[in-house]
Amino acid sequence: MTADQPAPELVTDLNHQNGVISDEWRQEVEIPSQNWRRADNQAGSNFDYLEGEAGGFFASVEVAGFERRAYLKPGKSRENQHRLNIAQQKARAACEKIASDLAYELGLPVPPAVLSQRSDPQDQWCEEEVVLSLVMYPRQWSWAQVKGLHGGGGEASPKDAALEKAFAECTPMLAFDTWIGQRDHEYTRHNIVWGYEPGNLKRSRLVFLDFAYSLGSSGGEDFDGEWDEGGWQPVEAAGFPSLIEDCIDRDELEMAIARIEDLPEREIRTIVDRIPTNFLPPWRAENIKEGLLGRREELRSSLSGILSN
Amino acid sequence: MSGEIEYGVVSFCPDLTDPAARSMPVAVIGLLEGKSSENGEGDGKIFMITRADAENLLPIEDDPLARAILNDLPDFLGEQVREGLRIAGSSGLISWIEHSLRNSLHISNIQCSDVDMAVDDHIEFMNRMAETISEVFDEEMPEDPFADGLGSRTPQTGVPNMQLWDPASLENKGSARSGVPH
């Protein structure tokens, strides 16, 4: 850098940093495997990282000049070719990326995500196609703990005020989860987290994680192609934890539905079509596009009961 | 009497966005069981022991919520234990808690091993159990986990809090509380 060149802007505000990374990963589809490595800090991963339905671990990833922590999945060996084939049909990584990109367009609290290839799968039955989801906040509390933190019968505290604001801001996610057929947020212990920057509790947010069971993929042992041949119907309101449901704002819900309805069809198609075929088989890409476009036509009527309450 | 101990170490991570951040152990939750070699009958307890100085050791001055939770850790984790016992029972408790604590507060380590519980009666069993839990606590809770220059703070002060539950009586909300010499 010469003397007359301006110094690069020093970005210290976490929200701004998150915004820069969100913009970059919305543009990117896939990053090289050299851009990440397994992180020293594995706080919050399963003790045995191969446990869980998908398996995964935390990675250290360099993005936009920052070294940040992201959750990488799936990481689990599928044990044989048959199970690996099923896993590839489920296309967990692609579903996460599509959900994240759609959420970005709608300004929703879903972490930015980017695809990558594993160069170090543990065995031949491990998916090489993975997704990295950014860890958004230095402090995060799992939903299982948030439930216990709320209220308590005493005077309203700054914590309760922050939480209730965070609950109220979740209304648009009900429309989003309903649209994309997400069913893994109702009885969750850790797929919703409450995150914030220390010293800035007022700007806390609930962040919604894990979209592997959405877009026509279920959690069963087999891939049942739920969105095949019009199987995306019927469109039913997504389940939400009751604490959040109690804070649903009808006007906010109405606006969220309108934003989804206003998303250009071309944008939706592009978000799906740009996923490489090794991450998402073409027939599934077609099903997902058909499902997304069909379901949004019925989104308003599927939520009419809540809108009219 | 043969015995087995399974426990999880609860740790706090000061910055989940930092790939190199280090967590500090703040509590141990476990199940300690002993079985008689004669008739196979056994006795067991769920235990939880929390360090008293976590709030002072961690860099959380600007986070009143984390301070409050760590200051109230026995009650906060105790609620998790009771819910885990109700839902998963004693055999599934540690795994249940591991899956519930996945963020700033998380399980950083799980251990399962045989322990010597060669005792003659219930009183001796209880004493041996207290010794074992105390040994686990000493092993898993370093005096100052950031003592290598990464933010050494106030040395360990205060008496750790220990709670015991009888896994056979999940509806029993009472818990024996006692200080454990450290």
GROMACS .gro file of C-alpha atoms in nm:
model
  491
    1MET     CA    1   0.000   0.000   0.000
    2THR     CA    2   0.142   0.338  -0.095
    3ALA     CA    3   0.111   0.653   0.112
    4ASP     CA    4  -0.163   0.801  -0.105
    5GLN     CA    5  -0.380   0.490  -0.094
    6PRO     CA    6  -0.649   0.492   0.169
    7ALA     CA    7  -0.617   0.235   0.444
    8PRO     CA    8  -0.869  -0.046   0.417
    9GLU     CA    9  -1.174   0.017   0.624
   10LEU     CA   10  -1.138  -0.142   0.964
   11VAL     CA   11  -1.456  -0.332   1.027
   12THR     CA   12  -1.504  -0.391   1.394
   13ASP     CA   13  -1.880  -0.399   1.430
   14LEU     CA   14  -1.999  -0.757   1.427
   15ASN     CA   15  -2.326  -0.682   1.256
   16HIS     CA   16  -2.144  -0.505   0.978
   17GLN     CA   17  -1.901  -0.795   0.949
   18ASN     CA   18  -2.192  -1.038   0.930
   19GLY     CA   19  -2.344  -0.822   0.660
   20VAL     CA   20  -2.026  -0.825   0.452
   21ILE     CA   21  -2.001  -1.203   0.477
   22SER     CA   22  -2.372  -1.245   0.399
   23ASP     CA   23  -2.331  -1.035   0.084
   24GLU     CA   24  -2.025  -1.233  -0.025
   25TRP     CA   25  -2.175  -1.576   0.037
   26ARG     CA   26  -2.499  -1.476  -0.133
   27GLN     CA   27  -2.291  -1.408  -0.443
   28GLU     CA   28  -2.080  -1.721  -0.408
   29VAL     CA   29  -2.217  -2.069  -0.464
   30GLU     CA   30  -1.913  -2.271  -0.368
   31ILE     CA   31  -1.575  -2.201  -0.212
   32PRO     CA   32  -1.256  -2.409  -0.251
   33SER     CA   33  -1.180  -2.657   0.022
   34GLN     CA   34  -0.851  -2.476   0.084
   35ASN     CA   35  -1.052  -2.186   0.228
   36TRP     CA   36  -1.148  -2.377   0.539
   37ARG     CA   37  -1.004  -2.620   0.789
   38ARG     CA   38  -1.130  -2.795   1.098
   39ALA     CA   39  -1.137  -2.535   1.378
   40ASP     CA   40  -0.959  -2.572   1.709
   41ASN     CA   41  -1.273  -2.438   1.873
   42GLN     CA   42  -1.534  -2.715   1.857
   43ALA     CA   43  -1.760  -2.563   2.125
   44GLY     CA   44  -2.114  -2.683   2.065
   45SER     CA   45  -2.045  -2.968   1.825
   46ASN     CA   46  -2.150  -3.313   1.928
   47PHE     CA   47  -1.879  -3.471   2.138
   48ASP     CA   48  -1.866  -3.744   1.877
   49TYR     CA   49  -1.900  -3.535   1.563
   50LEU     CA   50  -2.029  -3.833   1.368
   51GLU     CA   51  -2.338  -3.847   1.587
   52GLY     CA   52  -2.664  -3.691   1.487
   53GLU     CA   53  -2.859  -3.734   1.169
   54ALA     CA   54  -2.616  -3.543   0.950
   55GLY     CA   55  -2.300  -3.517   1.157
   56GLY     CA   56  -2.072  -3.221   1.129
   57PHE     CA   57  -1.807  -3.009   1.289
   58PHE     CA   58  -1.696  -2.650   1.319
   59ALA     CA   59  -1.459  -2.513   1.059
   60SER     CA   60  -1.237  -2.210   1.050
   61VAL     CA   61  -1.312  -2.027   0.728
   62GLU     CA   62  -1.153  -1.721   0.574
   63VAL     CA   63  -1.408  -1.491   0.415
   64ALA     CA   64  -1.392  -1.125   0.319
   65GLY     CA   65  -1.068  -1.089   0.512
   66PHE     CA   66  -1.214  -1.230   0.832
   67GLU     CA   67  -1.136  -1.557   1.004
   68ARG     CA   68  -1.468  -1.687   1.124
   69ARG     CA   69  -1.621  -2.003   1.258
   70ALA     CA   70  -1.879  -2.195   1.057
   71TYR     CA   71  -2.061  -2.524   1.100
   72LEU     CA   72  -1.979  -2.778   0.830
   73LYS     CA   73  -2.217  -3.060   0.745
   74PRO     CA   74  -2.291  -3.332   0.660
   75GLY     CA   75  -1.994  -3.510   0.807
   76LYS     CA   76  -2.128  -3.855   0.869
   77SER     CA   77  -2.029  -4.174   0.693
   78ARG     CA   78  -2.332  -4.340   0.533
   79GLU     CA   79  -2.169  -4.683   0.573
   80ASN     CA   80  -2.260  -4.827   0.233
   81GLN     CA   81  -2.336  -4.725  -0.123
   82HIS     CA   82  -2.714  -4.755  -0.079
   83ARG     CA   83  -2.721  -4.515   0.214
   84LEU     CA   84  -2.483  -4.281   0.038
   85ASN     CA   85  -2.717  -4.273  -0.263
   86ILE     CA   86  -3.007  -4.183  -0.035
   87ALA     CA   87  -2.802  -3.911   0.130
   88GLN     CA   88  -2.717  -3.764  -0.208
   89GLN     CA   89  -3.086  -3.757  -0.300
   90LYS     CA   90  -3.164  -3.578   0.024
   91ALA     CA   91  -2.905  -3.317  -0.081
   92ARG     CA   92  -2.877  -3.165   0.265
   93ALA     CA   93  -2.603  -2.922   0.170
   94ALA     CA   94  -2.799  -2.790  -0.128
   95CYS     CA   95  -3.115  -2.747   0.081
   96GLU     CA   96  -2.922  -2.542   0.336
   97LYS     CA   97  -2.775  -2.321   0.068
   98ILE     CA   98  -3.107  -2.263  -0.111
   99ALA     CA   99  -3.286  -2.182   0.216
  100SER     CA  100  -3.008  -1.944   0.317
  101ASP     CA  101  -3.010  -1.761  -0.016
  102LEU     CA  102  -3.389  -1.727  -0.016
  103ALA     CA  103  -3.377  -1.599   0.343
  104TYR     CA  104  -3.113  -1.343   0.244
  105GLU     CA  105  -3.344  -1.206  -0.024
  106LEU     CA  106  -3.618  -1.171   0.238
  107GLY     CA  107  -3.394  -1.030   0.511
  108LEU     CA  108  -3.457  -1.318   0.750
  109PRO     CA  109  -3.243  -1.442   1.042
  110VAL     CA  110  -3.088  -1.746   0.874
  111PRO     CA  111  -2.707  -1.772   0.868
  112PRO     CA  112  -2.529  -1.716   0.539
  113ALA     CA  113  -2.420  -2.045   0.385
  114VAL     CA  114  -2.184  -2.155   0.111
  115LEU     CA  115  -2.111  -2.489  -0.050
  116SER     CA  116  -1.775  -2.662  -0.058
  117GLN     CA  117  -1.618  -2.999  -0.124
  118ARG     CA  118  -1.454  -3.205   0.145
  119SER     CA  119  -1.108  -3.317   0.053
  120ASP     CA  120  -1.082  -3.519   0.373
  121PRO     CA  121  -1.391  -3.739   0.400
  122GLN     CA  122  -1.337  -4.009   0.657
  123ASP     CA  123  -1.427  -4.284   0.412
  124GLN     CA  124  -1.576  -4.352   0.070
  125TRP     CA  125  -1.932  -4.349   0.210
  126CYS     CA  126  -1.903  -3.993   0.336
  127GLU     CA  127  -2.058  -3.716   0.127
  128GLU     CA  128  -1.795  -3.490  -0.024
  129GLU     CA  129  -2.053  -3.218  -0.091
  130VAL     CA  130  -2.088  -3.005   0.221
  131VAL     CA  131  -2.221  -2.669   0.333
  132LEU     CA  132  -2.070  -2.416   0.570
  133SER     CA  133  -2.310  -2.207   0.780
  134LEU     CA  134  -2.170  -1.902   0.954
  135VAL     CA  135  -2.182  -1.879   1.333
  136MET     CA  136  -2.342  -1.539   1.370
  137TYR     CA  137  -2.288  -1.427   1.728
  138PRO     CA  138  -2.018  -1.456   1.997
  139ARG     CA  139  -2.283  -1.549   2.255
  140GLN     CA  140  -2.559  -1.788   2.167
  141TRP     CA  141  -2.804  -1.981   2.380
  142SER     CA  142  -2.985  -2.289   2.256
  143TRP     CA  143  -3.363  -2.283   2.243
  144ALA     CA  144  -3.372  -2.542   2.521
  145GLN     CA  145  -3.210  -2.280   2.746
  146VAL     CA  146  -3.399  -1.981   2.608
  147LYS     CA  147  -3.726  -2.138   2.721
  148GLY     CA  148  -3.594  -2.147   3.076
  149LEU     CA  149  -3.455  -1.794   3.058
  150HIS     CA  150  -3.784  -1.634   2.963
  151GLY     CA  151  -3.998  -1.480   3.234
  152GLY     CA  152  -3.987  -1.607   3.587
  153GLY     CA  153  -4.270  -1.413   3.740
  154GLY     CA  154  -4.069  -1.115   3.855
  155GLU     CA  155  -4.046  -0.767   3.713
  156ALA     CA  156  -3.972  -0.738   3.345
  157SER     CA  157  -3.595  -0.737   3.304
  158PRO     CA  158  -3.372  -0.618   3.016
  159LYS     CA  159  -3.328  -0.987   2.934
  160ASP     CA  160  -3.704  -1.040   2.904
  161ALA     CA  161  -3.744  -0.722   2.703
  162ALA     CA  162  -3.469  -0.834   2.464
  163LEU     CA  163  -3.618  -1.181   2.435
  164GLU     CA  164  -3.970  -1.058   2.368
  165LYS     CA  165  -3.840  -0.825   2.101
  166ALA     CA  166  -3.652  -1.119   1.951
  167PHE     CA  167  -3.968  -1.336   1.964
  168ALA     CA  168  -4.173  -1.066   1.793
  169GLU     CA  169  -3.917  -1.035   1.512
  170CYS     CA  170  -3.964  -1.404   1.430
  171THR     CA  171  -4.305  -1.361   1.270
  172PRO     CA  172  -4.171  -1.354   0.912
  173MET     CA  173  -4.002  -1.690   0.974
  174LEU     CA  174  -4.344  -1.852   1.011
  175ALA     CA  175  -4.425  -1.753   0.653
  176PHE     CA  176  -4.081  -1.865   0.535
  177ASP     CA  177  -4.088  -2.204   0.710
  178THR     CA  178  -4.437  -2.265   0.575
  179TRP     CA  179  -4.327  -2.174   0.224
  180ILE     CA  180  -4.023  -2.401   0.212
  181GLY     CA  181  -4.183  -2.688   0.404
  182GLN     CA  182  -3.949  -2.665   0.704
  183ARG     CA  183  -4.068  -2.887   0.989
  184ASP     CA  184  -3.773  -2.894   1.221
  185HIS     CA  185  -3.827  -2.583   1.430
  186GLU     CA  186  -4.131  -2.675   1.640
  187TYR     CA  187  -3.990  -2.923   1.887
  188THR     CA  188  -3.631  -2.818   1.859
  189ARG     CA  189  -3.376  -2.795   2.135
  190HIS     CA  190  -3.103  -2.625   1.936
  191ASN     CA  191  -3.224  -2.544   1.582
  192ILE     CA  192  -3.323  -2.201   1.708
  193VAL     CA  193  -3.060  -2.004   1.898
  194TRP     CA  194  -3.068  -1.667   2.070
  195GLY     CA  195  -2.758  -1.474   1.974
  196TYR     CA  196  -2.610  -1.136   2.054
  197GLU     CA  197  -2.292  -0.937   2.077
  198PRO     CA  198  -2.175  -0.881   2.437
  199GLY     CA  199  -2.276  -0.533   2.547
  200ASN     CA  200  -2.548  -0.521   2.285
  201LEU     CA  201  -2.828  -0.737   2.416
  202LYS     CA  202  -3.086  -0.499   2.272
  203ARG     CA  203  -2.981  -0.603   1.922
  204SER     CA  204  -3.013  -0.974   1.995
  205ARG     CA  205  -3.190  -1.201   1.749
  206LEU     CA  206  -3.325  -1.549   1.731
  207VAL     CA  207  -3.140  -1.728   1.452
  208PHE     CA  208  -3.301  -2.020   1.270
  209LEU     CA  209  -3.075  -2.314   1.183
  210ASP     CA  210  -3.087  -2.644   1.001
  211PHE     CA  211  -3.289  -2.658   0.682
  212ALA     CA  212  -3.191  -3.011   0.583
  213TYR     CA  213  -3.553  -3.122   0.638
  214SER     CA  214  -3.715  -2.877   0.405
  215LEU     CA  215  -3.776  -2.835   0.033
  216GLY     CA  216  -3.926  -3.183   0.006
  217SER     CA  217  -3.673  -3.379   0.206
  218SER     CA  218  -3.781  -3.556   0.520
  219GLY     CA  219  -3.596  -3.710   0.809
  220GLY     CA  220  -3.678  -4.071   0.729
  221GLU     CA  221  -3.428  -4.345   0.657
  222ASP     CA  222  -3.522  -4.340   0.289
  223PHE     CA  223  -3.568  -4.051   0.056
  224ASP     CA  224  -3.938  -4.037  -0.011
  225GLY     CA  225  -3.939  -3.757  -0.265
  226GLU     CA  226  -4.213  -3.564  -0.094
  227TRP     CA  227  -4.226  -3.293  -0.358
  228ASP     CA  228  -4.235  -3.535  -0.654
  229GLU     CA  229  -4.530  -3.512  -0.890
  230GLY     CA  230  -4.710  -3.235  -0.710
  231GLY     CA  231  -4.631  -3.381  -0.371
  232TRP     CA  232  -4.556  -3.032  -0.241
  233GLN     CA  233  -4.927  -3.007  -0.162
  234PRO     CA  234  -5.098  -2.951   0.072
  235VAL     CA  235  -4.937  -2.640   0.215
  236GLU     CA  236  -4.982  -2.638   0.591
  237ALA     CA  237  -4.869  -2.380   0.842
  238ALA     CA  238  -4.530  -2.466   0.986
  239GLY     CA  239  -4.513  -2.558   1.351
  240PHE     CA  240  -4.343  -2.310   1.582
  241PRO     CA  241  -4.257  -2.317   1.951
  242SER     CA  242  -4.553  -2.180   2.146
  243LEU     CA  243  -4.346  -1.902   2.302
  244ILE     CA  244  -4.288  -1.760   1.954
  245GLU     CA  245  -4.637  -1.840   1.827
  246ASP     CA  246  -4.778  -1.632   2.111
  247CYS     CA  247  -4.588  -1.330   1.973
  248ILE     CA  248  -4.700  -1.364   1.611
  249ASP     CA  249  -4.789  -1.024   1.470
  250ARG     CA  250  -5.057  -1.043   1.200
  251ASP     CA  251  -4.942  -0.728   1.022
  252GLU     CA  252  -4.584  -0.855   1.015
  253LEU     CA  253  -4.705  -1.190   0.886
  254GLU     CA  254  -4.906  -1.019   0.615
  255MET     CA  255  -4.597  -0.823   0.507
  256ALA     CA  256  -4.379  -1.134   0.511
  257ILE     CA  257  -4.622  -1.319   0.288
  258ALA     CA  258  -4.631  -1.022   0.050
  259ARG     CA  259  -4.250  -1.014   0.031
  260ILE     CA  260  -4.242  -1.384  -0.060
  261GLU     CA  261  -4.515  -1.330  -0.319
  262ASP     CA  262  -4.317  -1.040  -0.464
  263LEU     CA  263  -3.992  -1.232  -0.505
  264PRO     CA  264  -3.930  -1.248  -0.879
  265GLU     CA  265  -3.980  -1.598  -1.016
  266ARG     CA  266  -3.652  -1.562  -1.205
  267GLU     CA  267  -3.468  -1.503  -0.875
  268ILE     CA  268  -3.615  -1.818  -0.721
  269ARG     CA  269  -3.527  -2.026  -1.025
  270THR     CA  270  -3.172  -1.888  -1.037
  271ILE     CA  271  -3.109  -1.964  -0.669
  272VAL     CA  272  -3.193  -2.329  -0.735
  273ASP     CA  273  -3.047  -2.362  -1.086
  274ARG     CA  274  -2.702  -2.237  -0.990
  275ILE     CA  275  -2.648  -2.523  -0.743
  276PRO     CA  276  -2.399  -2.762  -0.909
  277THR     CA  277  -2.548  -3.096  -1.010
  278ASN     CA  278  -2.313  -3.292  -0.786
  279PHE     CA  279  -2.484  -3.116  -0.494
  280LEU     CA  280  -2.836  -3.131  -0.633
  281PRO     CA  281  -2.955  -3.382  -0.896
  282PRO     CA  282  -3.139  -3.204  -1.181
  283TRP     CA  283  -3.467  -3.386  -1.111
  284ARG     CA  284  -3.464  -3.262  -0.753
  285ALA     CA  285  -3.385  -2.910  -0.869
  286GLU     CA  286  -3.696  -2.925  -1.087
  287ASN     CA  287  -3.909  -3.055  -0.798
  288ILE     CA  288  -3.781  -2.784  -0.567
  289LYS     CA  289  -3.853  -2.505  -0.815
  290GLU     CA  290  -4.199  -2.641  -0.888
  291GLY     CA  291  -4.266  -2.676  -0.515
  292LEU     CA  292  -4.144  -2.328  -0.426
  293LEU     CA  293  -4.347  -2.163  -0.701
  294GLY     CA  294  -4.657  -2.372  -0.636
  295ARG     CA  295  -4.645  -2.339  -0.258
  296ARG     CA  296  -4.617  -1.963  -0.261
  297GLU     CA  297  -4.941  -1.946  -0.457
  298GLU     CA  298  -5.107  -2.119  -0.164
  299LEU     CA  299  -4.906  -1.960   0.114
  300ARG     CA  300  -5.158  -1.689   0.200
  301SER     CA  301  -5.451  -1.928   0.220
  302SER     CA  302  -5.250  -2.176   0.428
  303LEU     CA  303  -5.189  -1.903   0.687
  304SER     CA  304  -5.536  -1.748   0.663
  305GLY     CA  305  -5.638  -1.892   0.999
  306ILE     CA  306  -5.355  -1.709   1.172
  307LEU     CA  307  -5.406  -1.393   0.968
  308SER     CA  308  -5.772  -1.371   1.064
  309ASN     CA  309  -5.728  -1.447   1.436
  310MET     CA  310  -1.896  -5.351   4.482
  311SER     CA  311  -1.811  -5.254   4.124
  312GLY     CA  312  -1.884  -4.907   4.003
  313GLU     CA  313  -1.912  -4.699   3.693
  314ILE     CA  314  -1.904  -4.327   3.636
  315GLU     CA  315  -2.022  -4.134   3.332
  316TYR     CA  316  -1.997  -3.758   3.326
  317GLY     CA  317  -1.998  -3.462   3.097
  318VAL     CA  318  -1.793  -3.148   3.143
  319VAL     CA  319  -1.994  -2.829   3.091
  320SER     CA  320  -1.784  -2.547   2.949
  321PHE     CA  321  -1.840  -2.186   2.852
  322CYS     CA  322  -1.704  -2.042   2.528
  323PRO     CA  323  -1.649  -1.665   2.542
  324ASP     CA  324  -1.666  -1.619   2.162
  325LEU     CA  325  -1.841  -1.869   1.938
  326THR     CA  326  -1.743  -1.678   1.623
  327ASP     CA  327  -1.369  -1.714   1.691
  328PRO     CA  328  -1.221  -2.037   1.547
  329ALA     CA  329  -0.942  -2.027   1.805
  330ALA     CA  330  -1.141  -1.933   2.116
  331ARG     CA  331  -1.096  -2.154   2.419
  332SER     CA  332  -1.371  -2.274   2.646
  333MET     CA  333  -1.354  -2.284   3.022
  334PRO     CA  334  -1.496  -2.580   3.217
  335VAL     CA  335  -1.754  -2.459   3.466
  336ALA     CA  336  -1.937  -2.772   3.584
  337VAL     CA  337  -1.947  -3.149   3.578
  338ILE     CA  338  -2.272  -3.343   3.549
  339GLY     CA  339  -2.263  -3.718   3.583
  340LEU     CA  340  -2.404  -4.049   3.692
  341LEU     CA  341  -2.218  -4.262   3.945
  342GLU     CA  342  -2.340  -4.617   4.004
  343GLY     CA  343  -2.222  -4.897   4.224
  344LYS     CA  344  -2.335  -5.257   4.209
  345SER     CA  345  -2.294  -5.533   4.462
  346SER     CA  346  -2.109  -5.833   4.328
  347GLU     CA  347  -2.324  -6.060   4.547
  348ASN     CA  348  -2.681  -5.983   4.443
  349GLY     CA  349  -2.641  -5.731   4.164
  350GLU     CA  350  -2.833  -5.467   4.359
  351GLY     CA  351  -2.692  -5.123   4.326
  352ASP     CA  352  -2.709  -4.766   4.427
  353GLY     CA  353  -2.657  -4.467   4.208
  354LYS     CA  354  -2.675  -4.093   4.206
  355ILE     CA  355  -2.687  -3.818   3.953
  356PHE     CA  356  -2.441  -3.552   4.056
  357MET     CA  357  -2.363  -3.201   3.948
  358ILE     CA  358  -2.078  -2.989   4.073
  359THR     CA  359  -2.022  -2.632   3.963
  360ARG     CA  360  -1.729  -2.402   4.015
  361ALA     CA  361  -1.796  -2.092   4.219
  362ASP     CA  362  -1.563  -1.854   4.041
  363ALA     CA  363  -1.661  -1.885   3.674
  364GLU     CA  364  -1.816  -1.540   3.667
  365ASN     CA  365  -1.485  -1.388   3.777
  366LEU     CA  366  -1.257  -1.594   3.555
  367LEU     CA  367  -1.432  -1.536   3.225
  368PRO     CA  368  -1.415  -1.218   3.015
  369ILE     CA  369  -1.784  -1.142   3.045
  370GLU     CA  370  -1.791  -0.802   3.217
  371ASP     CA  371  -1.998  -0.659   2.931
  372ASP     CA  372  -2.252  -0.939   2.929
  373PRO     CA  373  -2.492  -0.918   3.224
  374LEU     CA  374  -2.694  -1.212   3.094
  375ALA     CA  375  -2.396  -1.450   3.086
  376ARG     CA  376  -2.286  -1.319   3.426
  377ALA     CA  377  -2.629  -1.386   3.570
  378ILE     CA  378  -2.642  -1.737   3.425
  379LEU     CA  379  -2.295  -1.828   3.550
  380ASN     CA  380  -2.368  -1.673   3.886
  381ASP     CA  381  -2.678  -1.889   3.906
  382LEU     CA  382  -2.526  -2.194   3.742
  383PRO     CA  383  -2.645  -2.456   3.995
  384ASP     CA  384  -3.008  -2.359   3.942
  385PHE     CA  385  -2.968  -2.310   3.566
  386LEU     CA  386  -2.805  -2.648   3.507
  387GLY     CA  387  -3.013  -2.814   3.773
  388GLU     CA  388  -3.323  -2.735   3.571
  389GLN     CA  389  -3.159  -2.896   3.267
  390VAL     CA  390  -3.077  -3.206   3.473
  391ARG     CA  391  -3.432  -3.239   3.603
  392GLU     CA  392  -3.580  -3.198   3.256
  393GLY     CA  393  -3.328  -3.443   3.112
  394LEU     CA  394  -3.410  -3.699   3.381
  395ARG     CA  395  -3.781  -3.664   3.313
  396ILE     CA  396  -3.736  -3.707   2.939
  397ALA     CA  397  -3.437  -3.935   2.893
  398GLY     CA  398  -3.395  -4.108   3.228
  399SER     CA  399  -3.062  -4.151   3.402
  400SER     CA  400  -2.908  -4.370   3.132
  401GLY     CA  401  -2.974  -4.111   2.861
  402LEU     CA  402  -2.917  -3.801   3.073
  403ILE     CA  403  -2.563  -3.708   2.963
  404SER     CA  404  -2.644  -3.753   2.596
  405TRP     CA  405  -2.964  -3.550   2.638
  406ILE     CA  406  -2.776  -3.265   2.804
  407GLU     CA  407  -2.505  -3.280   2.539
  408HIS     CA  408  -2.767  -3.224   2.272
  409SER     CA  409  -2.935  -2.944   2.466
  410LEU     CA  410  -2.620  -2.749   2.549
  411ARG     CA  411  -2.481  -2.670   2.206
  412ASN     CA  412  -2.381  -2.306   2.222
  413SER     CA  413  -2.204  -2.070   2.464
  414LEU     CA  414  -2.268  -2.325   2.734
  415HIS     CA  415  -2.186  -2.669   2.599
  416ILE     CA  416  -2.058  -3.014   2.683
  417SER     CA  417  -1.689  -3.019   2.596
  418ASN     CA  418  -1.601  -3.368   2.707
  419ILE     CA  419  -1.771  -3.691   2.805
  420GLN     CA  420  -1.599  -3.960   3.010
  421CYS     CA  421  -1.711  -4.305   3.109
  422SER     CA  422  -1.502  -4.539   3.321
  423ASP     CA  423  -1.503  -4.802   3.592
  424VAL     CA  424  -1.437  -4.685   3.945
  425ASP     CA  425  -1.339  -4.870   4.259
  426MET     CA  426  -1.642  -4.881   4.487
  427ALA     CA  427  -1.523  -5.163   4.711
  428VAL     CA  428  -1.716  -5.071   5.025
  429ASP     CA  429  -1.913  -5.253   5.292
  430ASP     CA  430  -2.222  -5.044   5.342
  431HIS     CA  431  -2.429  -4.754   5.219
  432ILE     CA  432  -2.252  -4.493   5.432
  433GLU     CA  433  -1.918  -4.600   5.292
  434PHE     CA  434  -2.068  -4.596   4.946
  435MET     CA  435  -2.179  -4.236   4.994
  436ASN     CA  436  -1.838  -4.135   5.126
  437ARG     CA  437  -1.659  -4.309   4.842
  438MET     CA  438  -1.892  -4.144   4.598
  439ALA     CA  439  -1.820  -3.797   4.739
  440GLU     CA  440  -1.447  -3.868   4.710
  441THR     CA  441  -1.483  -3.980   4.351
  442ILE     CA  442  -1.686  -3.676   4.252
  443SER     CA  443  -1.436  -3.448   4.422
  444GLU     CA  444  -1.150  -3.618   4.233
  445VAL     CA  445  -1.333  -3.570   3.904
  446PHE     CA  446  -1.389  -3.204   3.983
  447ASP     CA  447  -1.022  -3.149   4.069
  448GLU     CA  448  -0.916  -3.320   3.748
  449GLU     CA  449  -1.156  -3.137   3.517
  450MET     CA  450  -1.151  -2.788   3.668
  451PRO     CA  451  -0.806  -2.629   3.644
  452GLU     CA  452  -0.739  -2.365   3.907
  453ASP     CA  453  -0.708  -2.097   3.641
  454PRO     CA  454  -0.772  -2.222   3.287
  455PHE     CA  455  -0.640  -1.900   3.135
  456ALA     CA  456  -0.321  -1.899   3.341
  457ASP     CA  457  -0.096  -1.922   3.036
  458GLY     CA  458  -0.125  -1.552   2.966
  459LEU     CA  459  -0.455  -1.557   2.782
  460GLY     CA  460  -0.625  -1.357   3.051
  461SER     CA  461  -0.528  -1.484   3.390
  462ARG     CA  462  -0.771  -1.353   3.646
  463THR     CA  463  -0.879  -1.398   4.000
  464PRO     CA  464  -0.764  -1.730   4.148
  465GLN     CA  465  -1.025  -1.991   4.237
  466THR     CA  466  -1.230  -1.875   4.531
  467GLY     CA  467  -1.546  -1.996   4.690
  468VAL     CA  468  -1.677  -2.342   4.759
  469PRO     CA  469  -1.800  -2.546   4.464
  470ASN     CA  470  -2.167  -2.630   4.475
  471MET     CA  471  -2.267  -2.996   4.460
  472GLN     CA  472  -2.613  -3.135   4.403
  473LEU     CA  473  -2.725  -3.496   4.409
  474TRP     CA  474  -3.037  -3.657   4.269
  475ASP     CA  475  -3.172  -4.004   4.316
  476PRO     CA  476  -3.239  -4.122   3.961
  477ALA     CA  477  -3.508  -4.363   4.084
  478SER     CA  478  -3.727  -4.084   4.211
  479LEU     CA  479  -3.745  -3.838   3.927
  480GLU     CA  480  -4.040  -3.666   4.080
  481ASN     CA  481  -3.827  -3.580   4.382
  482LYS     CA  482  -3.753  -3.216   4.328
  483GLY     CA  483  -3.545  -3.184   4.641
  484SER     CA  484  -3.171  -3.218   4.621
  485ALA     CA  485  -2.903  -3.258   4.878
  486ARG     CA  486  -2.667  -2.966   4.865
  487SER     CA  487  -2.328  -2.960   5.023
  488GLY     CA  488  -2.000  -2.785   4.989
  489VAL     CA  489  -1.714  -2.998   4.869
  490PRO     CA  490  -1.368  -2.913   4.999
  491HIS     CA  491  -1.143  -2.807   4.719
   0.00000   0.00000   0.00000
